[in-house]
Amino acid sequence: GQLRLMDGPNAWSGRLEICRNNVWGTICDMGWGWDDARVACRQLGFPAGGEAVEGGWFPNATESSPIHYSNVTCLGYETALASCLLPNRSTSCNHKYDAGVICANPA
């Protein structure tokens, strides 16, 4: 799954979106933590890692956008989010819980 950051103030932070079956969607922040953000930032090209932020930090995705996963579980050493445990989204999740990251500024 490709990753991208959306609606952040710069190129290294924003709402995290993942492509699944050629459709971009979000990740629910249930269980979203530091190790998950570290892996996501590494995959995005920020090797120093980053910080996990919960929904509401960045603008929510539109309601037509799917929520692909929740309770993502990374150990922190993976090179891509697809190598982590990616359970399907919880039915109780909505876009106000979209996970985000603030990756370490490369400058």
mmCIF file of C-alpha atoms in Angstrom:
data_model
loop_
_atom_site.group_PDB
_atom_site.id
_atom_site.type_symbol
_atom_site.label_atom_id
_atom_site.label_comp_id
_atom_site.label_asym_id
_atom_site.label_seq_id
_atom_site.Cartn_x
_atom_site.Cartn_y
_atom_site.Cartn_z
ATOM 1 C CA GLY A 1 0.000 0.000 0.000
ATOM 2 C CA GLN A 2 1.254 3.361 -1.060
ATOM 3 C CA LEU A 3 0.982 6.139 1.521
ATOM 4 C CA ARG A 4 0.414 9.861 1.238
ATOM 5 C CA LEU A 5 -0.073 12.803 3.573
ATOM 6 C CA MET A 6 -3.061 15.069 3.047
ATOM 7 C CA ASP A 7 -4.181 18.474 4.334
ATOM 8 C CA GLY A 8 -1.108 19.164 6.461
ATOM 9 C CA PRO A 9 0.726 22.476 6.672
ATOM 10 C CA ASN A 10 3.857 21.075 5.009
ATOM 11 C CA ALA A 11 5.222 18.066 3.113
ATOM 12 C CA TRP A 12 6.055 16.064 6.243
ATOM 13 C CA SER A 13 2.793 16.162 8.165
ATOM 14 C CA GLY A 14 -0.872 15.507 7.564
ATOM 15 C CA ARG A 15 -3.692 12.998 7.595
ATOM 16 C CA LEU A 16 -2.316 9.618 6.566
ATOM 17 C CA GLU A 17 -3.932 7.923 3.592
ATOM 18 C CA ILE A 18 -3.201 4.469 2.210
ATOM 19 C CA CYS A 19 -4.020 3.006 -1.189
ATOM 20 C CA ARG A 20 -5.841 -0.339 -1.040
ATOM 21 C CA ASN A 21 -7.149 -2.012 -4.208
ATOM 22 C CA ASN A 22 -6.402 1.209 -6.138
ATOM 23 C CA VAL A 23 -8.601 3.285 -3.804
ATOM 24 C CA TRP A 24 -7.190 5.901 -1.418
ATOM 25 C CA GLY A 25 -8.604 5.808 2.099
ATOM 26 C CA THR A 26 -7.758 6.625 5.682
ATOM 27 C CA ILE A 27 -6.654 4.754 8.793
ATOM 28 C CA CYS A 28 -8.674 4.978 12.002
ATOM 29 C CA ASP A 29 -6.678 6.277 14.961
ATOM 30 C CA MET A 30 -7.852 3.408 17.204
ATOM 31 C CA GLY A 31 -4.588 1.889 18.409
ATOM 32 C CA TRP A 32 -2.530 4.388 16.369
ATOM 33 C CA GLY A 33 0.772 5.098 18.100
ATOM 34 C CA TRP A 34 4.402 6.043 17.938
ATOM 35 C CA ASP A 35 5.667 2.795 16.353
ATOM 36 C CA ASP A 36 2.984 3.004 13.647
ATOM 37 C CA ALA A 37 3.908 6.617 12.845
ATOM 38 C CA ARG A 38 7.602 5.735 12.776
ATOM 39 C CA VAL A 39 6.993 3.066 10.126
ATOM 40 C CA ALA A 40 4.669 5.332 8.102
ATOM 41 C CA CYS A 41 7.196 8.181 8.132
ATOM 42 C CA ARG A 42 10.005 5.821 7.137
ATOM 43 C CA GLN A 43 7.920 4.558 4.204
ATOM 44 C CA LEU A 44 7.195 8.167 3.193
ATOM 45 C CA GLY A 45 10.934 8.913 3.045
ATOM 46 C CA PHE A 46 11.511 10.411 6.498
ATOM 47 C CA PRO A 47 13.974 7.954 8.096
ATOM 48 C CA ALA A 48 14.122 9.772 11.446
ATOM 49 C CA GLY A 49 10.515 8.749 12.165
ATOM 50 C CA GLY A 50 7.764 10.915 13.514
ATOM 51 C CA GLU A 51 4.878 11.455 15.863
ATOM 52 C CA ALA A 52 1.423 9.889 15.727
ATOM 53 C CA VAL A 53 -1.509 12.282 15.952
ATOM 54 C CA GLU A 54 -5.148 11.435 16.487
ATOM 55 C CA GLY A 55 -8.160 12.428 14.466
ATOM 56 C CA GLY A 56 -9.068 16.087 14.438
ATOM 57 C CA TRP A 57 -5.453 17.250 14.270
ATOM 58 C CA PHE A 58 -5.734 17.649 10.490
ATOM 59 C CA PRO A 59 -8.914 18.156 8.433
ATOM 60 C CA ASN A 60 -11.043 15.022 8.108
ATOM 61 C CA ALA A 61 -11.344 13.153 4.840
ATOM 62 C CA THR A 62 -14.608 13.471 2.966
ATOM 63 C CA GLU A 63 -17.383 11.067 3.902
ATOM 64 C CA SER A 64 -17.116 9.411 0.482
ATOM 65 C CA SER A 65 -13.553 8.337 1.268
ATOM 66 C CA PRO A 66 -13.271 4.830 2.762
ATOM 67 C CA ILE A 67 -11.645 4.031 6.092
ATOM 68 C CA HIS A 68 -9.453 1.051 5.256
ATOM 69 C CA TYR A 69 -7.930 0.001 8.603
ATOM 70 C CA SER A 70 -8.059 0.464 12.357
ATOM 71 C CA ASN A 71 -5.977 -0.941 15.215
ATOM 72 C CA VAL A 72 -2.841 -0.939 13.052
ATOM 73 C CA THR A 73 -0.053 -2.682 14.941
ATOM 74 C CA CYS A 74 3.571 -2.046 14.014
ATOM 75 C CA LEU A 75 6.603 -2.966 16.082
ATOM 76 C CA GLY A 76 8.562 0.020 14.762
ATOM 77 C CA TYR A 77 11.242 -1.729 12.718
ATOM 78 C CA GLU A 78 9.139 -2.501 9.605
ATOM 79 C CA THR A 79 10.013 -0.704 6.381
ATOM 80 C CA ALA A 80 6.399 -0.334 5.216
ATOM 81 C CA LEU A 81 2.986 -0.168 6.847
ATOM 82 C CA ALA A 82 1.918 -3.178 4.753
ATOM 83 C CA SER A 83 4.337 -5.295 6.844
ATOM 84 C CA CYS A 84 2.414 -4.440 10.014
ATOM 85 C CA LEU A 85 -0.804 -6.011 11.258
ATOM 86 C CA LEU A 86 -3.569 -4.186 9.346
ATOM 87 C CA PRO A 87 -6.995 -5.266 10.600
ATOM 88 C CA ASN A 88 -9.998 -4.048 8.626
ATOM 89 C CA ARG A 89 -11.613 -0.938 10.030
ATOM 90 C CA SER A 90 -13.859 -1.017 13.025
ATOM 91 C CA THR A 91 -17.494 -0.298 12.251
ATOM 92 C CA SER A 92 -17.480 2.282 15.047
ATOM 93 C CA CYS A 93 -14.853 4.429 13.347
ATOM 94 C CA ASN A 94 -15.616 7.539 11.300
ATOM 95 C CA HIS A 95 -13.529 10.286 9.720
ATOM 96 C CA LYS A 96 -13.266 12.357 12.872
ATOM 97 C CA TYR A 97 -10.825 9.610 13.957
ATOM 98 C CA ASP A 98 -8.532 9.762 10.890
ATOM 99 C CA ALA A 99 -4.938 9.033 11.912
ATOM 100 C CA GLY A 100 -2.179 11.459 11.054
ATOM 101 C CA VAL A 101 1.561 11.864 11.406
ATOM 102 C CA ILE A 102 4.081 14.609 11.906
ATOM 103 C CA CYS A 103 7.295 13.218 10.471
ATOM 104 C CA ALA A 104 10.716 14.501 11.506
ATOM 105 C CA ASN A 105 11.476 17.572 9.390
ATOM 106 C CA PRO A 106 14.147 16.582 6.879
ATOM 107 C CA ALA A 107 15.746 20.057 6.893
#
